[in-house]
mmCIF file of C-alpha atoms and ligand atoms in Angstrom:
data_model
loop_
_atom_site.group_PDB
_atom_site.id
_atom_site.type_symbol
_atom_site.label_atom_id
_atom_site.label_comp_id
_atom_site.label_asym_id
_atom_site.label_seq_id
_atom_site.Cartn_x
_atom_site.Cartn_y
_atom_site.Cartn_z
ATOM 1 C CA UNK V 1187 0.000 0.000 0.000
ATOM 2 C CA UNK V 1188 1.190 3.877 -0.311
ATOM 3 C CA UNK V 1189 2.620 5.541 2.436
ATOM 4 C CA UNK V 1190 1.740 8.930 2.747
ATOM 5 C CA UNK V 1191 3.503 9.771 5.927
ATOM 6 C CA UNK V 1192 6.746 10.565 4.251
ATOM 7 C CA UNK V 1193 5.064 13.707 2.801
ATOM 8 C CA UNK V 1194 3.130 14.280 6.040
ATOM 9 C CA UNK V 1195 6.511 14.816 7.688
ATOM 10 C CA UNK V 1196 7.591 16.409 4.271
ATOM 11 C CA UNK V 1197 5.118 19.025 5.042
ATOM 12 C CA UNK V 1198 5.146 19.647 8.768
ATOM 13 C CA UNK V 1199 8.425 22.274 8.382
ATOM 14 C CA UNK V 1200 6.977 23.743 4.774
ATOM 15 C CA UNK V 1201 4.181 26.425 4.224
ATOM 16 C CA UNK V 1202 1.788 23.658 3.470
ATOM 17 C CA UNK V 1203 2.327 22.428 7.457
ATOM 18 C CA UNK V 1204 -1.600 23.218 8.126
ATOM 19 C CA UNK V 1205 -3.151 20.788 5.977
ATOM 20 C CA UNK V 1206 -1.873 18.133 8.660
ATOM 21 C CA UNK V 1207 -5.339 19.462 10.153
ATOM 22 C CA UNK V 1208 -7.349 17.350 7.741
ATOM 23 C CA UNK V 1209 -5.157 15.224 5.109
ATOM 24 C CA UNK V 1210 -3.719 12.424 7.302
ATOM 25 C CA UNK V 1211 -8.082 11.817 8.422
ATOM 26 C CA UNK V 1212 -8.703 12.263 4.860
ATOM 27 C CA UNK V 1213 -6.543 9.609 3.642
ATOM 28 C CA UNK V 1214 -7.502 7.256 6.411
ATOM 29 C CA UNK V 1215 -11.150 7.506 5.560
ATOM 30 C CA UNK V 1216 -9.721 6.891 1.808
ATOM 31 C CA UNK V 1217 -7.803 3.724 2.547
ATOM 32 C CA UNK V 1218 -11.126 2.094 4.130
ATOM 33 C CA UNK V 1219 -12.839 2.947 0.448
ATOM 34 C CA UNK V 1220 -10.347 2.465 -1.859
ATOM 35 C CA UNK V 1221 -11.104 0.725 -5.832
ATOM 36 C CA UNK V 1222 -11.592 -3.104 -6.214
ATOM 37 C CA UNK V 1223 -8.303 -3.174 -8.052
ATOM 38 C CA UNK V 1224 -6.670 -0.522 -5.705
ATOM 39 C CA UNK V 1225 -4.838 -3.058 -3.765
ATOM 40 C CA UNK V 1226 -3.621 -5.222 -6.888
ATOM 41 C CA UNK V 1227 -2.061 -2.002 -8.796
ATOM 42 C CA UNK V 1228 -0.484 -0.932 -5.861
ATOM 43 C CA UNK V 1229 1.168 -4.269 -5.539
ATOM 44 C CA UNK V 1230 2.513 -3.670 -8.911
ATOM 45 C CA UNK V 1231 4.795 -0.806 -7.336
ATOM 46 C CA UNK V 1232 6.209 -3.158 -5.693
ATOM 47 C CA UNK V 1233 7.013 -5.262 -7.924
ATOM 48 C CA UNK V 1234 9.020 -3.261 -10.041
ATOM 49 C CA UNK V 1235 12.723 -3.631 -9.341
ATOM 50 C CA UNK V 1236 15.025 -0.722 -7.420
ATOM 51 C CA UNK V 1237 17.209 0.953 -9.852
ATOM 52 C CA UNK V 1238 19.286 3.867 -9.724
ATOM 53 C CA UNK V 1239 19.693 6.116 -12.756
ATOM 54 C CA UNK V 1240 21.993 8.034 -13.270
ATOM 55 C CA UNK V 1241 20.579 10.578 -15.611
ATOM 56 C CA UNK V 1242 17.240 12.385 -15.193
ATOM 57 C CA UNK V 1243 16.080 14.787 -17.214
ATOM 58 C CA UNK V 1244 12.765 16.445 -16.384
ATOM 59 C CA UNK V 1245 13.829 19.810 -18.351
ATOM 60 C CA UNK V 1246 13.032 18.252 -21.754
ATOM 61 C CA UNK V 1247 11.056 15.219 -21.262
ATOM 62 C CA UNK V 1248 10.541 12.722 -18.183
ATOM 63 C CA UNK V 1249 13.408 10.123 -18.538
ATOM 64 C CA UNK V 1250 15.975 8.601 -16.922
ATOM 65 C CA UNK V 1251 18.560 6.213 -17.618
ATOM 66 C CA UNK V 1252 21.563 4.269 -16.490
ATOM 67 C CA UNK V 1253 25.379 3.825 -17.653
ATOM 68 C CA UNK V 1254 25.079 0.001 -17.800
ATOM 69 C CA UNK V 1255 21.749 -0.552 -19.673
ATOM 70 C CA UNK V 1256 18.980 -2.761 -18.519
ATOM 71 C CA UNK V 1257 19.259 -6.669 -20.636
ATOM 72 C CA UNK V 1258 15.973 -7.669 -22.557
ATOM 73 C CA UNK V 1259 14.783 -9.721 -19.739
ATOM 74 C CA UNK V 1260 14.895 -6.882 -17.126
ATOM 75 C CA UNK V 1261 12.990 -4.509 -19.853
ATOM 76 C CA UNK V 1262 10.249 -7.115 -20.654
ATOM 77 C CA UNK V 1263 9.929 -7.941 -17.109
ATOM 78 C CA UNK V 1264 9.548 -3.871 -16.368
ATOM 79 C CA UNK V 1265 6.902 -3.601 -19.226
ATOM 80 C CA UNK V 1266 4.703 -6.426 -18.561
ATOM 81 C CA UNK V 1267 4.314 -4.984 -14.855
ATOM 82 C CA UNK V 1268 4.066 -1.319 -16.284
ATOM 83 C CA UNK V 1269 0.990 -2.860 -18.657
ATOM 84 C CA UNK V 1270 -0.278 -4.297 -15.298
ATOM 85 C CA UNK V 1271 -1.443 -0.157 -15.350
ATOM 86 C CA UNK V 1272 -3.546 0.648 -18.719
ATOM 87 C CA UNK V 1273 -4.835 2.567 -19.645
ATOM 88 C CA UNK V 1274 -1.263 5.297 -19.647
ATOM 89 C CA UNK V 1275 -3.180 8.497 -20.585
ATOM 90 C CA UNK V 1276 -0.850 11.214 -20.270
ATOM 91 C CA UNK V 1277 3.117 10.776 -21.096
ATOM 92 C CA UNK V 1278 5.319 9.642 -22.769
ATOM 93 C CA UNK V 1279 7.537 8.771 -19.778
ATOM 94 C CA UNK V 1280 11.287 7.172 -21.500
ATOM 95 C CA UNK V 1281 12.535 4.863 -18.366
ATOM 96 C CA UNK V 1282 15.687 3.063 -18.702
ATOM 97 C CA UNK V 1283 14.978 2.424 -22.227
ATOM 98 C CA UNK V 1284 11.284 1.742 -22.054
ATOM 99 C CA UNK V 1285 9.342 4.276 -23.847
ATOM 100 C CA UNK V 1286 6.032 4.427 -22.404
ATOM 101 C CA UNK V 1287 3.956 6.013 -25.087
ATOM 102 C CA UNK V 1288 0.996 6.974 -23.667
ATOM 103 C CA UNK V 1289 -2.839 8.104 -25.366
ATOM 104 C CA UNK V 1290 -1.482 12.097 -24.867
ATOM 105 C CA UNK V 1291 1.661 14.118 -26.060
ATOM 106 C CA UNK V 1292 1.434 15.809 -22.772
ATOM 107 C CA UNK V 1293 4.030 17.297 -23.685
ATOM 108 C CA UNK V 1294 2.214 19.432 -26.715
ATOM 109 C CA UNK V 1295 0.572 21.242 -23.801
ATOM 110 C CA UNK V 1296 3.776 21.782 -21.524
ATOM 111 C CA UNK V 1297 5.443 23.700 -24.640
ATOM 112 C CA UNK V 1298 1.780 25.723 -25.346
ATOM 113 C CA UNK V 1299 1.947 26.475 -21.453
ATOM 114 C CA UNK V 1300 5.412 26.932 -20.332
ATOM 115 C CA UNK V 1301 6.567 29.910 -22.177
ATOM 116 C CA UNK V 1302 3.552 32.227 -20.337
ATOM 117 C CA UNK V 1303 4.297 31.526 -17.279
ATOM 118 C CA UNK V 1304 6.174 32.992 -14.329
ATOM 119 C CA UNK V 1305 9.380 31.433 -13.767
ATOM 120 C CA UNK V 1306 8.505 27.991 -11.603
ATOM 121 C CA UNK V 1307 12.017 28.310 -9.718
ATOM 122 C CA UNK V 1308 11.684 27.711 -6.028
ATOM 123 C CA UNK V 1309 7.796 27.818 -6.298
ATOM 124 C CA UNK V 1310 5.728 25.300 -4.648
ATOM 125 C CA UNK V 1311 3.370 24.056 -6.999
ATOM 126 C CA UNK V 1312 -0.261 22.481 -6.444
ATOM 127 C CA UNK V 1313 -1.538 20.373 -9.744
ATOM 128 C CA UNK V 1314 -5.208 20.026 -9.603
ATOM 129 C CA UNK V 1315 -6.241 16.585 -11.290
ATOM 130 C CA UNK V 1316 -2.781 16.058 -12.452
ATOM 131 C CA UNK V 1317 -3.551 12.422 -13.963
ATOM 132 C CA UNK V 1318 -0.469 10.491 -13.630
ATOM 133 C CA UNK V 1319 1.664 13.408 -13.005
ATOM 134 C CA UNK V 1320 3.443 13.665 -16.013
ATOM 135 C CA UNK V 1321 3.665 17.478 -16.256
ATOM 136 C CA UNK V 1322 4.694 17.540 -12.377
ATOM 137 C CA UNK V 1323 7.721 16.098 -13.153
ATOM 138 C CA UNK V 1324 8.200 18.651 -16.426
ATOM 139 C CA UNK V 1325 7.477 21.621 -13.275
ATOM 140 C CA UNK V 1326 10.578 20.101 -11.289
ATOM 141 C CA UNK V 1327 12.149 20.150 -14.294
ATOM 142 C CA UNK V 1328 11.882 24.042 -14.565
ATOM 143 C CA UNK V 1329 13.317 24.181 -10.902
ATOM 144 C CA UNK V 1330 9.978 24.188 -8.784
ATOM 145 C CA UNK V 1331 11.186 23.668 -4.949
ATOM 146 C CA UNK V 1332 8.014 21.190 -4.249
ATOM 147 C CA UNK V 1333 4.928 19.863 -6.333
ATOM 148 C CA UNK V 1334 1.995 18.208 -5.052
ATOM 149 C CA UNK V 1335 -1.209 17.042 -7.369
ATOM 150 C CA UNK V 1336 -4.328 15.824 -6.253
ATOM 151 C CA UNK V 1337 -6.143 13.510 -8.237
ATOM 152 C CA UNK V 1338 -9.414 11.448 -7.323
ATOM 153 C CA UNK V 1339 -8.397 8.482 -9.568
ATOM 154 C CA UNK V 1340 -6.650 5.404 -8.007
ATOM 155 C CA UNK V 1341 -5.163 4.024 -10.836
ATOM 156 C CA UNK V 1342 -3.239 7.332 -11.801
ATOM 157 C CA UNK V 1343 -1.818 7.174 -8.415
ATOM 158 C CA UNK V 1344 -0.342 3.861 -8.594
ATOM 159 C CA UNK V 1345 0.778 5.283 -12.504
ATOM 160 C CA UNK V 1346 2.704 7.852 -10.824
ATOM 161 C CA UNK V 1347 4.175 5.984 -8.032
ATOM 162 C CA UNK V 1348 5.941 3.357 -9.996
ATOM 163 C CA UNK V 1349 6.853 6.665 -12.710
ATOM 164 C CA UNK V 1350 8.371 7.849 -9.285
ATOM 165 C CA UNK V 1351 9.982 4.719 -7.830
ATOM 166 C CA UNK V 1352 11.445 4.310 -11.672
ATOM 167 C CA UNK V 1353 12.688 8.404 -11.116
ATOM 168 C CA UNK V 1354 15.333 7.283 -7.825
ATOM 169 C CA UNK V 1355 11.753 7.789 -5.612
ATOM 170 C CA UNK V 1356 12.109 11.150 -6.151
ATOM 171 C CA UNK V 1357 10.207 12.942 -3.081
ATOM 172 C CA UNK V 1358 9.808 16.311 -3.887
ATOM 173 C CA UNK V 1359 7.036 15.787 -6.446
ATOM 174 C CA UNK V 1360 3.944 13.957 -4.618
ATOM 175 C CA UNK V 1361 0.115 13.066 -5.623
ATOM 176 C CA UNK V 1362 -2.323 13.018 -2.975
ATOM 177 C CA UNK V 1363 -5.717 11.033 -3.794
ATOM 178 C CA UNK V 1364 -8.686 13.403 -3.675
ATOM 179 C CA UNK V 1365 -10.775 16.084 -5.035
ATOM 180 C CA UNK V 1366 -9.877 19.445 -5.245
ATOM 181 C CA UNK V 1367 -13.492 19.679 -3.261
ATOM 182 C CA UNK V 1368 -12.194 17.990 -0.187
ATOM 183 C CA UNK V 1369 -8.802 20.450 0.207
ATOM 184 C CA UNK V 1370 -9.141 22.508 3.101
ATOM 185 C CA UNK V 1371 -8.024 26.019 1.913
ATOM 186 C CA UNK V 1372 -4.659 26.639 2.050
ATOM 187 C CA UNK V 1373 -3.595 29.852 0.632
ATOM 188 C CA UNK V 1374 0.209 28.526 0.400
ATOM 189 C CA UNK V 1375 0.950 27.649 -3.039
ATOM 190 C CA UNK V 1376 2.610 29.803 -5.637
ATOM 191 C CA UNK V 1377 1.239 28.406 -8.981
ATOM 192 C CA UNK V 1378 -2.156 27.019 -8.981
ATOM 193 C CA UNK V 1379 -2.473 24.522 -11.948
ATOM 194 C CA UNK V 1380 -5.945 23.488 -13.050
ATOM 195 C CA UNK V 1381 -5.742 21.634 -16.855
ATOM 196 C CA UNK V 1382 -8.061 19.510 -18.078
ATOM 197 C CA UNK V 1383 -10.295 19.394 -15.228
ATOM 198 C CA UNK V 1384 -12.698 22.367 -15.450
ATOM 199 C CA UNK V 1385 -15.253 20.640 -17.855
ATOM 200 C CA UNK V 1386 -15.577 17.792 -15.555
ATOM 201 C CA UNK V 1387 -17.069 19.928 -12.750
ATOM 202 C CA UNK V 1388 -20.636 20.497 -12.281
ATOM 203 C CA UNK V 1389 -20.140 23.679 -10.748
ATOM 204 C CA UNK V 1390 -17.210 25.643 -12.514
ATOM 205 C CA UNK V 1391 -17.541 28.760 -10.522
ATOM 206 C CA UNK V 1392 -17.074 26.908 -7.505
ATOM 207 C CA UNK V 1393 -13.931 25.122 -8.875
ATOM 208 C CA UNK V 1394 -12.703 28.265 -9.737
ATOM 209 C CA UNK V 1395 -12.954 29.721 -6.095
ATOM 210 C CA UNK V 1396 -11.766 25.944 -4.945
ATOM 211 C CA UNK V 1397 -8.185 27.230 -7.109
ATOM 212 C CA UNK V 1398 -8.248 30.691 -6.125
ATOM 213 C CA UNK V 1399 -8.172 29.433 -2.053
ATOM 214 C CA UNK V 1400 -5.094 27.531 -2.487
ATOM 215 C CA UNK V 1401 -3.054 30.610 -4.157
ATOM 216 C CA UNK V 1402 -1.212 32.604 -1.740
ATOM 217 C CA UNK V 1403 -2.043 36.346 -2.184
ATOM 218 C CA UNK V 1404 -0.720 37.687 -6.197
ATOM 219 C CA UNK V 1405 -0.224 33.991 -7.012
ATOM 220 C CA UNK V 1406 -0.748 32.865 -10.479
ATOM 221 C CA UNK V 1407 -3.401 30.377 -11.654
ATOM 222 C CA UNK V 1408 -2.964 28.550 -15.053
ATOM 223 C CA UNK V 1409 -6.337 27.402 -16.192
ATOM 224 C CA UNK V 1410 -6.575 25.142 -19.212
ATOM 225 C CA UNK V 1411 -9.526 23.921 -20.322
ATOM 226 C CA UNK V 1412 -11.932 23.266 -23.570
ATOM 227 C CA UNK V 1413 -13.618 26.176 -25.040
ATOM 228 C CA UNK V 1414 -16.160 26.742 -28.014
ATOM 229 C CA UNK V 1415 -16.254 30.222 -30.332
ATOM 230 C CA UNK V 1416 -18.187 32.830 -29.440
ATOM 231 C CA UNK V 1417 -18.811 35.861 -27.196
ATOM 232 C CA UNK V 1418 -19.511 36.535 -23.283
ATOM 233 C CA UNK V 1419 -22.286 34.806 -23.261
ATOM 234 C CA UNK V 1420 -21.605 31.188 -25.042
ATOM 235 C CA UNK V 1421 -20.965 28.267 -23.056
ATOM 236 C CA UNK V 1422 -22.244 24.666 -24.689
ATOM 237 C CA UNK V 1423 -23.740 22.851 -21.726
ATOM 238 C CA UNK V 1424 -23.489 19.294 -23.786
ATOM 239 C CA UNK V 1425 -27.173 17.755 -23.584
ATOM 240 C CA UNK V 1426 -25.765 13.950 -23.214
ATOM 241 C CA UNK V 1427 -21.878 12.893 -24.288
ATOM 242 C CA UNK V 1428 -19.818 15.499 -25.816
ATOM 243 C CA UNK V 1429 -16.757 13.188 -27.637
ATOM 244 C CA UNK V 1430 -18.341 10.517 -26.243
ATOM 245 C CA UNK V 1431 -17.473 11.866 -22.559
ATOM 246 C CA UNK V 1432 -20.163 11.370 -20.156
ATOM 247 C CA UNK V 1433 -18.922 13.749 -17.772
ATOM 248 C CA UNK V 1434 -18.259 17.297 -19.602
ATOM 249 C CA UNK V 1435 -20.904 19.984 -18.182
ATOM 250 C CA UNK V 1436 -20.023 23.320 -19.250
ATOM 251 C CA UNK V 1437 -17.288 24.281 -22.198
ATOM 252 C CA UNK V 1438 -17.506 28.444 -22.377
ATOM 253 C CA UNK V 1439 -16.352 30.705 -25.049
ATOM 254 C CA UNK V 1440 -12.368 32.121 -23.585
ATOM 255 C CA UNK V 1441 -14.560 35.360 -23.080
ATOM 256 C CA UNK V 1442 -16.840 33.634 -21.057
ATOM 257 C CA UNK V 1443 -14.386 32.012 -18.958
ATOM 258 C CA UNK V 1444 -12.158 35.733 -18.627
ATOM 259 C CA UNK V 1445 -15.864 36.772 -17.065
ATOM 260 C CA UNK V 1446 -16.023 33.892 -14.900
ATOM 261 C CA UNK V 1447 -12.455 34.373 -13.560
ATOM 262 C CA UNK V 1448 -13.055 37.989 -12.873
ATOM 263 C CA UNK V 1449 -16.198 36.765 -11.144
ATOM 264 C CA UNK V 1450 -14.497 35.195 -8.748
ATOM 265 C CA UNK V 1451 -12.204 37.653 -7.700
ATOM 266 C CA UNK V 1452 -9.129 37.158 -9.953
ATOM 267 C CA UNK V 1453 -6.984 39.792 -11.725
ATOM 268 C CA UNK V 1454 -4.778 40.547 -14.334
ATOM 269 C CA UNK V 1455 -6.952 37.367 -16.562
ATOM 270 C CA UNK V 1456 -5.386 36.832 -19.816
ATOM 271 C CA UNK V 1457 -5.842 34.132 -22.613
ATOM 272 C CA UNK V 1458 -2.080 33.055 -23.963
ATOM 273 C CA UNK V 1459 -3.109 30.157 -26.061
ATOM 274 C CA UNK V 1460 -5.845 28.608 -27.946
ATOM 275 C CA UNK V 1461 -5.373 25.767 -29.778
ATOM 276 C CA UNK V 1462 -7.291 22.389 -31.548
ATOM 277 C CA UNK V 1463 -6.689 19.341 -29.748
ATOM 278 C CA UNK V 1464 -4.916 16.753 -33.373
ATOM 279 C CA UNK V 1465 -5.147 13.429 -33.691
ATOM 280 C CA UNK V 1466 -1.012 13.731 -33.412
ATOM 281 C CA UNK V 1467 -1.795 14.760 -29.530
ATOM 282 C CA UNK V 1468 -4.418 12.109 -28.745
ATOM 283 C CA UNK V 1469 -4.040 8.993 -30.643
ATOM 284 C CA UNK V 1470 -4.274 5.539 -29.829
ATOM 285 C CA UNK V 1471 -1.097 3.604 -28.593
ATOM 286 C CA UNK V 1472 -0.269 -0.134 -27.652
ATOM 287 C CA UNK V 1473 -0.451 1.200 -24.156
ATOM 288 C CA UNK V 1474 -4.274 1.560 -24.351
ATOM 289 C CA UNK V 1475 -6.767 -0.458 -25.166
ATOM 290 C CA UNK V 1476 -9.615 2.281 -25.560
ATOM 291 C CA UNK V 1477 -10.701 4.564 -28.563
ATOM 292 C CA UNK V 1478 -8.963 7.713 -29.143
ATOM 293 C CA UNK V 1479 -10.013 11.024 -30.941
ATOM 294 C CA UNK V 1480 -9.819 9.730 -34.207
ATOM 295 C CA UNK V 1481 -12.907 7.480 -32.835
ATOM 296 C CA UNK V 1482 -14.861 10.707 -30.995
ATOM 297 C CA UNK V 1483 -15.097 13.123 -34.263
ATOM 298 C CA UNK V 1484 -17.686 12.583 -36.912
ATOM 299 C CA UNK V 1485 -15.794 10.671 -39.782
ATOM 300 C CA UNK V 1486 -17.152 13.093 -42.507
ATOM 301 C CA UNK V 1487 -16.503 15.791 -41.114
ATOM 302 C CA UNK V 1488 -13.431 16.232 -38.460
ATOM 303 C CA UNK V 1489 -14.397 19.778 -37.425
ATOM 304 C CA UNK V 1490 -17.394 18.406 -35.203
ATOM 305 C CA UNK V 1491 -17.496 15.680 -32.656
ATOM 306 C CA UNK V 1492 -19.210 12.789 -33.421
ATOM 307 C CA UNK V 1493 -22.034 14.186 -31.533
ATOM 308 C CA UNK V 1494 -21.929 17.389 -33.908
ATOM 309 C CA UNK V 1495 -20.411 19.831 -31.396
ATOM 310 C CA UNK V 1496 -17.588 21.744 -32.203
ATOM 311 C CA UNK V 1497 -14.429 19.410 -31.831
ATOM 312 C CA UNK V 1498 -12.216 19.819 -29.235
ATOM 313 C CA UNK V 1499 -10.252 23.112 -29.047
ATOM 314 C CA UNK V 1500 -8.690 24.395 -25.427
ATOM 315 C CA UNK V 1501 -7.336 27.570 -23.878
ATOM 316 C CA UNK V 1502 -4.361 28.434 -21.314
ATOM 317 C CA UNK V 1503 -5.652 31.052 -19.259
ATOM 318 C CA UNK V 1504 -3.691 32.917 -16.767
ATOM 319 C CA UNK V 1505 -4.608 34.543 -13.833
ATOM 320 C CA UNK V 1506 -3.567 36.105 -10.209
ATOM 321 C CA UNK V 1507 -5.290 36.331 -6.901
HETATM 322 C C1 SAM R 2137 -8.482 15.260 -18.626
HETATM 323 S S1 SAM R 2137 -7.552 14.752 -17.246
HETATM 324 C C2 SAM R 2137 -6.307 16.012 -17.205
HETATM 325 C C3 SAM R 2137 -4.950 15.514 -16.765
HETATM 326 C C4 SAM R 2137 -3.827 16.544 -16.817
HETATM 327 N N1 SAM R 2137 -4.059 17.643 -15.897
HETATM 328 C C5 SAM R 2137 -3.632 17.070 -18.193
HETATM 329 O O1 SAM R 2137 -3.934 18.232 -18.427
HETATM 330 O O2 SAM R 2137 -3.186 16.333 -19.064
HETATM 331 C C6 SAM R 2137 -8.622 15.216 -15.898
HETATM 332 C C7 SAM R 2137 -8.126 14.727 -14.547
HETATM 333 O O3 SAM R 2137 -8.907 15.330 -13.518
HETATM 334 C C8 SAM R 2137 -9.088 14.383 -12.505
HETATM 335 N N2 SAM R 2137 -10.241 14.797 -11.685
HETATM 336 C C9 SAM R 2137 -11.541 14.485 -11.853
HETATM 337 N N3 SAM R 2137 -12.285 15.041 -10.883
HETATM 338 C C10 SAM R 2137 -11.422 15.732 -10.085
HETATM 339 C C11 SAM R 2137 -11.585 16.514 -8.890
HETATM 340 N N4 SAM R 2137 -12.763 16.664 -8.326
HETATM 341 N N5 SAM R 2137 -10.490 17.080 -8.337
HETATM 342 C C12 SAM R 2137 -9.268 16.891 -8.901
HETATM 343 N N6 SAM R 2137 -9.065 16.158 -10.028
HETATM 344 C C13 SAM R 2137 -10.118 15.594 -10.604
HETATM 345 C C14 SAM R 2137 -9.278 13.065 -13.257
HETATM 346 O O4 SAM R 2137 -9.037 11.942 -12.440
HETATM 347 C C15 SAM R 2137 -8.273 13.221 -14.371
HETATM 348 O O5 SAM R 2137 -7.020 12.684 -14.039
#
């Protein structure tokens, strides 16, 4: 099982000491609920062997590697536990050899993100519904002093625990497994990120205020998130599926979502980036077994989901408290 207390302690001397208030109940109450197959992919972590690398580079992709390389056997081994883990959603992660090529060039968004932002040096870093954690590791890469992501989704936590065991068990990135709902308010981080996760909430005013309590005062939100054309006051509320997504509720125009932020009390809101998702970012891979976008547009006509909304197209906005 994952032990959380290393961070616990982690966090006792940092700014981020007064969630020790709630997390270690929180994760108790967790454990006693946890998936079906919680207990058999976290056995998977262990599983995987203890190697040291002795390169890691986070700056320009997340690998690592050793002088001596791994022999076939130790790489096929390696895989068929890594497999253990599909769907891999967000990558590609290149470990010792093994590239893990996941359903998402996460990476196309860290290089339509990264150049807007302020410098992540020394920041600490919270990553709301960071999947696997892929772009965590990219935000150590740029120097961040600690990241943590919360993500509701077992599976991606035992994804980015054997990433992490593979990365020397690096401790200064962590992914604690809840909803951005359930954070007490911290007011300590430096960069709020929220990508990927705003269509998904029912009530995306209140996930914006959920972001804006964990900035400290002048910190900077990056919101990405779908978007449609149109002015102030379009926002497609999906009737059923929208890409054959059950869970998408409300995908607003970038003006729209500019009004929301300033809603909510943040300044300075400015769209950077807008962008169509390609079937070069999300395709299928042989480390998924699902469909991919190629499957959720309309065949005849690429430009509209298969539905007959507009197909996906996202923003990066930024934002201070
Ligand atoms: C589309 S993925 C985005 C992953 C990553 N941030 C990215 O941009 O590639 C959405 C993620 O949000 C997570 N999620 C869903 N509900 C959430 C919630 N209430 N709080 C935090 N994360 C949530 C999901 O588990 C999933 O990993």
């Amino acid at each position: 099982m994952i032990d959380f207390r290393p961070f616990y302690q982690q966090i006792a001397t940092s700014p981020l000491s007064d969630w020790l208030e709630t997390l270690p109940l929180q994760i108790k109450e967790w454990e006693k609920q946890t998936h079906g197959d919680y207990a058999k992919w976290s056995k998977i972590i262990d599983f995987l062997p203890d190697l040291t690398a002795d390169t890691v580079d986070l700056k320009n992709a997340v690998k690592c590697d050793r002088t001596y390389p791994l022999s076939e056997g130790e790489k096929q081994r390696i895989i068929h536990h890594l497999k253990q883990l599909m769907p891999w959603r967000k990558g590609p992660y290149h470990l010792f050899g093994i590239h893990v090529d996941c359903e998402w060039r996460s990476d196309f968004k860290w290089e339509r993100v990264l150049p807007h932002l302020a410098p992540l040096k020394d920041r600490t870093i919270l990553d709301v519904g960071c999947g696997s954690g892929y772009h965590m590791w990219r935000m150590l890469g740029e120097g961040a002093k600690m990241v943590v992501g919360i993500d509701p989704t077992e599976l991606f936590l035992c994804q980015f625990e054997a990433v992490r065991k593979l990365l020397n068990n690096d401790r200064r990135v962590n992914l604690i497994p809840l909803g951005i709902e359930q954070m007490q308010p911290l007011a300590a981080f430096d960069t709020v990120f929220s990508m990927g996760v705003l269509y998904h909430r029912k009530s995306p005013l209140d996930h914006l205020t959920q972001l804006k309590n964990q900035l400290k005062k002048s910190g900077e939100l990056v919101l990405e998130t779908l978007v449609v054309d149109g002015d102030a006051n379009t926002v497609l509320v999906p009737s059923d599926r929208y890409a054959k997504m059950k869970n998408v509720y409300f995908i607003p125009s970038v003006a729209a979502l500019i009004n929301w932020l300033e809603k909510v009390g943040f300044t300075h809101v400015r769209c950077v980036d807008v962008a169509p998702t390609t079937v070069e970012e999300q395709r299928k891979t042989d480390w998924l077994e699902n469909e991919s976008l190629i499957d959720f547009l309309d065949p005849n006509d690429p430009s509209k989901t298969i539905e007959g909304y507009p197909a996906p197209k996202r923003a990066v906005i930024l934002a201070n408290k």
